[in-house]
C-alpha positions as semicolon CSV with decimal commas, in nm:
position;residue;x (nm);y (nm);z (nm)
1;M;-7,472;-3,593;0,999
2;T;-7,608;-3,297;1,186
3;K;-7,514;-2,952;1,113
4;T;-7,385;-2,954;1,432
5;S;-7,139;-3,211;1,388
6;K;-7,028;-3,088;1,074
7;K;-6,959;-2,763;1,234
8;A;-6,752;-2,937;1,500
9;S;-6,589;-3,133;1,248
10;N;-6,471;-2,849;1,003
11;R;-6,361;-2,685;1,345
12;K;-6,128;-2,948;1,442
13;R;-5,982;-2,970;1,092
14;A;-5,935;-2,605;1,116
15;E;-5,781;-2,620;1,443
16;V;-5,498;-2,879;1,303
17;E;-5,430;-2,683;0,997
18;L;-5,345;-2,382;1,221
19;V;-5,054;-2,580;1,392
20;P;-4,788;-2,655;1,133
21;H;-4,471;-2,846;1,182
22;E;-4,213;-2,630;1,265
23;P;-3,829;-2,770;1,197
24;V;-3,585;-2,695;1,516
25;S;-3,396;-2,395;1,427
26;V;-3,053;-2,240;1,564
27;S;-3,243;-1,992;1,727
28;S;-3,464;-2,233;1,929
29;V;-3,137;-2,415;2,039
30;L;-2,953;-2,083;2,144
31;L;-3,305;-1,999;2,339
32;G;-3,276;-2,331;2,518
33;L;-2,906;-2,306;2,582
34;A;-2,976;-1,999;2,749
35;I;-3,260;-2,115;2,969
36;L;-3,027;-2,405;3,050
37;T;-2,745;-2,127;3,153
38;A;-2,968;-1,954;3,375
39;L;-3,126;-2,234;3,547
40;I;-2,746;-2,338;3,609
41;V;-2,661;-2,000;3,761
42;A;-2,979;-1,982;3,975
43;A;-2,919;-2,336;4,103
44;A;-2,525;-2,279;4,181
45;A;-2,614;-1,941;4,362
46;W;-2,862;-2,115;4,554
47;M;-2,578;-2,373;4,667
48;G;-2,337;-2,084;4,764
49;G;-2,078;-2,065;4,481
50;S;-1,911;-1,746;4,364
51;M;-1,994;-1,554;4,054
52;S;-1,660;-1,677;3,875
53;Q;-1,741;-2,025;3,956
54;L;-2,075;-2,023;3,831
55;E;-1,954;-1,869;3,518
56;R;-1,728;-2,135;3,446
57;R;-1,982;-2,394;3,564
58;A;-2,224;-2,233;3,310
59;G;-1,990;-2,191;3,035
60;H;-1,885;-2,560;3,048
61;M;-2,228;-2,679;3,066
62;V;-2,336;-2,491;2,774
63;D;-2,015;-2,603;2,574
64;S;-2,089;-2,956;2,652
65;A;-2,466;-2,898;2,553
66;A;-2,348;-2,745;2,228
67;R;-2,096;-3,056;2,146
68;S;-2,361;-3,312;2,241
69;M;-2,589;-3,134;1,978
70;G;-2,311;-3,126;1,729
71;L;-2,277;-2,752;1,755
72;A;-1,896;-2,748;1,771
73;V;-1,627;-2,631;1,533
74;K;-1,494;-2,931;1,320
75;Y;-1,350;-2,749;1,000
76;I;-1,206;-2,401;0,960
77;S;-1,135;-2,316;0,588
78;V;-0,917;-2,043;0,461
79;E;-0,949;-1,951;0,069
80;G;-0,772;-1,649;-0,117
81;V;-0,425;-1,703;0,015
82;N;-0,132;-1,948;-0,003
83;D;-0,123;-2,249;0,235
84;D;0,136;-2,084;0,473
85;L;-0,045;-1,797;0,535
86;A;-0,389;-1,983;0,540
87;E;-0,205;-2,151;0,865
88;D;-0,074;-1,861;0,998
89;L;-0,478;-1,707;0,989
90;R;-0,610;-2,035;1,150
91;F;-0,367;-2,005;1,445
92;A;-0,448;-1,617;1,453
93;A;-0,837;-1,671;1,471
94;L;-0,778;-1,863;1,809
95;V;-1,074;-2,093;1,725
96;E;-1,016;-2,433;1,836
97;P;-1,157;-2,747;1,663
98;G;-1,436;-2,903;1,918
99;E;-1,504;-2,538;2,040
100;N;-1,892;-2,405;2,073
101;M;-1,990;-2,271;1,754
102;F;-2,174;-1,972;1,929
103;R;-1,852;-1,877;2,086
104;A;-1,690;-1,851;1,713
105;D;-1,792;-1,490;1,666
106;P;-1,726;-1,399;1,279
107;H;-1,672;-1,029;1,380
108;V;-1,461;-1,118;1,686
109;I;-1,227;-1,342;1,425
110;R;-1,226;-1,092;1,150
111;D;-1,076;-0,810;1,408
112;R;-0,838;-1,078;1,526
113;L;-0,704;-1,129;1,148
114;E;-0,707;-0,781;1,003
115;D;-0,515;-0,717;1,333
116;T;-0,234;-0,942;1,185
117;R;-0,177;-0,683;0,911
118;L;-0,123;-0,940;0,679
119;V;-0,446;-0,987;0,501
120;V;-0,732;-0,746;0,369
121;N;-1,067;-0,802;0,241
122;V;-1,128;-1,034;0,545
123;Q;-1,470;-1,224;0,574
124;V;-1,576;-1,466;0,817
125;H;-1,866;-1,702;0,789
126;R;-2,018;-1,961;1,021
127;F;-2,185;-2,261;0,841
128;W;-2,370;-2,474;1,073
129;P;-2,335;-2,674;1,253
130;D;-1,963;-2,707;1,239
131;H;-1,800;-2,537;0,970
132;I;-1,608;-2,169;0,982
133;L;-1,510;-2,030;0,652
134;I;-1,239;-1,751;0,640
135;L;-1,209;-1,540;0,298
136;A;-0,912;-1,280;0,260
137;D;-0,665;-1,140;0,032
138;A;-0,310;-1,119;0,105
139;V;-0,148;-0,778;0,122
140;E;0,080;-0,678;-0,145
141;P;0,402;-0,455;-0,086
142;V;0,359;-0,165;-0,311
143;A;0,672;0,061;-0,175
144;L;0,984;0,070;0,049
145;F;0,974;0,358;0,287
146;N;1,271;0,496;0,486
147;D;1,175;0,672;0,798
148;G;1,514;0,832;0,848
149;R;1,663;0,519;1,009
150;S;1,582;0,227;0,799
151;W;1,387;0,061;0,542
152;A;1,040;-0,104;0,566
153;V;0,795;-0,236;0,340
154;V;0,454;-0,031;0,275
155;D;0,139;-0,235;0,167
156;G;-0,133;-0,130;-0,057
157;L;-0,324;0,038;0,251
158;G;-0,023;0,240;0,342
159;R;0,086;0,043;0,647
160;V;0,444;-0,085;0,728
161;M;0,445;-0,448;0,685
162;P;0,539;-0,641;1,014
163;D;0,739;-0,909;0,814
164;D;1,129;-0,883;0,807
165;I;1,228;-0,695;0,504
166;E;1,460;-0,974;0,389
167;T;1,173;-1,224;0,356
168;L;0,942;-0,996;0,104
169;E;1,005;-0,976;-0,274
170;T;1,087;-0,581;-0,286
171;A;1,258;-0,569;-0,629
172;G;1,106;-0,296;-0,825
173;L;0,931;-0,129;-0,565
174;V;0,914;0,257;-0,527
175;H;1,150;0,380;-0,275
176;V;0,965;0,662;-0,052
177;A;1,097;0,890;0,223
178;G;0,972;1,179;0,420
179;D;0,715;1,253;0,687
180;G;0,353;1,079;0,596
181;A;0,543;0,911;0,288
182;D;0,434;0,536;0,411
183;A;0,065;0,633;0,413
184;A;0,074;0,807;0,091
185;A;0,279;0,565;-0,107
186;P;-0,022;0,343;-0,246
187;G;-0,170;0,664;-0,400
188;L;0,150;0,768;-0,588
189;V;0,212;0,419;-0,698
190;E;-0,149;0,395;-0,839
191;A;-0,064;0,710;-1,023
192;L;0,278;0,620;-1,171
193;A;0,128;0,269;-1,274
194;E;-0,030;0,469;-1,556
195;F;0,335;0,577;-1,669
196;P;0,568;0,302;-1,662
197;Q;0,828;0,510;-1,875
198;L;0,829;0,729;-1,562
199;S;0,801;0,474;-1,271
200;Q;1,092;0,281;-1,407
201;R;1,312;0,573;-1,391
202;V;1,227;0,687;-1,024
203;E;1,470;0,634;-0,795
204;L;1,339;0,781;-0,506
205;A;1,011;0,985;-0,437
206;R;1,010;1,222;-0,147
207;R;0,708;1,337;0,067
208;A;0,702;1,732;0,091
209;A;0,473;1,895;0,348
210;E;0,295;1,580;0,353
211;E;0,040;1,682;0,057
212;R;0,281;1,631;-0,231
213;W;0,603;1,467;-0,392
214;D;0,908;1,540;-0,549
215;L;1,056;1,260;-0,770
216;Y;1,427;1,186;-0,819
217;F;1,495;1,045;-1,151
218;D;1,777;0,820;-1,278
219;T;1,955;1,134;-1,447
220;G;1,958;1,314;-1,130
221;I;1,655;1,563;-1,238
222;I;1,407;1,636;-0,960
223;A;1,063;1,687;-1,060
224;H;0,815;1,875;-0,844
225;L;0,486;1,770;-0,861
226;P;0,169;1,922;-0,725
227;R;-0,056;1,866;-0,468
228;D;-0,208;1,469;-0,461
229;Q;-0,555;1,588;-0,609
230;T;-0,379;1,733;-0,928
231;M;-0,062;1,494;-0,941
232;P;-0,213;1,215;-1,213
233;A;-0,245;1,529;-1,434
234;A;0,087;1,660;-1,389
235;L;0,247;1,324;-1,448
236;R;0,069;1,296;-1,776
237;R;0,219;1,612;-1,876
238;L;0,578;1,498;-1,803
239;A;0,524;1,193;-1,939
240;F;0,432;1,345;-2,266
241;M;0,724;1,602;-2,269
242;D;0,956;1,332;-2,212
243;R;0,791;1,174;-2,493
244;D;0,795;1,454;-2,732
245;S;1,133;1,617;-2,622
246;Q;1,337;1,351;-2,400
247;I;1,298;1,622;-2,134
248;L;1,429;1,400;-1,839
249;S;1,737;1,330;-2,055
250;R;1,817;1,667;-2,074
251;P;2,100;1,865;-1,840
252;L;1,847;1,987;-1,596
253;H;1,869;2,030;-1,206
254;S;1,461;2,009;-1,177
255;I;1,152;2,037;-1,338
256;D;0,858;2,208;-1,157
257;I;0,540;2,114;-1,262
258;R;0,325;2,248;-0,987
259;H;0,146;2,507;-1,188
260;D;-0,133;2,379;-1,463
261;D;-0,031;2,641;-1,710
262;Q;0,334;2,649;-1,640
263;V;0,643;2,467;-1,653
264;F;0,986;2,587;-1,477
265;L;1,311;2,441;-1,574
266;K;1,625;2,476;-1,372
267;P;1,950;2,396;-1,551
268;S;2,206;2,172;-1,399
269;L;2,478;2,337;-1,200
270;A;2,748;2,226;-1,457
271;E;2,536;2,336;-1,740
272;S;2,507;2,686;-1,579
273;T;2,886;2,709;-1,532
274;L;2,970;2,612;-1,871
275;S;2,725;2,860;-2,014
276;G;2,870;3,140;-1,808
277;S;3,218;3,047;-1,948
278;D;3,085;3,063;-2,301
279;E;2,920;3,429;-2,218
280;G;3,275;3,534;-2,067
C-alpha cells in the first residue's frame, strides 16, 4: 500500500471517529416540537386563520405529537402527606393524566400547591417521560388566634389556616390575641417549647405593640415579656424563679421581666387590700 493510500485510509478512519452516535435527548425532542409548531403557525397564517385559532391548532398538534412519543403525564405521585391530603394536592396541581409533559411546569405546580396553604417545603420533579413527583410536608397548627371576632388556627408559618377550626386538632395549642399575634405565634411557641412547665400554664398570650408578649397564667398572674429578641432569656429567668421559689403560685398581679437586671413584682389587689388593713 502506498503512502498516499495509507494517509487516505487514516483520514477516513479519523472522520468516522469524529462522528459519534448521539442518543435522542429531551432537548432534541423539544426543538423538534418547536419547529413543528412554527411550521403549523406559518401554514395556518398563510391559509388566513386568526391567531387564537392558530394557537389552538398549534397546541393540539404539539400535544398530540408529545402523546404519540410517550411524553404525556401518566403518574402523579405525592409523598410526605396522608392519603386525603395527597388527593387534595393532585387536584390542586391542575395536571391531568395524558397532559403534555412539557406543559407540566414544576414551578407553576409548586406555586399552585403553596397557594392552598395546606403544605410547606413543596418540591415538584418531572421524571421523563411520564411521571410527576410531588414532595411536601403538611402544615401543622401551632396556636389558636383571636382577631377580636372569632378564633382561627395558625400554622407554623404564622398563617391562618383555611380549614374549619372544628376539623383540626386544637387541644393543647397556645391561645394568642392582639395585633400581629398570628404572624408572631410560631416564635412564641418555639420559645415556650423549651419550658413546658411554663407553657402548660399559659392561658393566653397577648401581643403588645406588635413587638413583645404578655403571658396570662392559670393563677391569674400576668408576665410582661421583653421584645422578641430577648424573650427566650426572659422565659429562662422566669422558669428558674418558678422552680426555686414558686413565683407563679404567689399572690401577685404581675411579673415584669422586661429588664435584664431587674424584676418588678406587683401584688394582687386582694393582697394589697389585706396588707393595708393589717397596717391600719
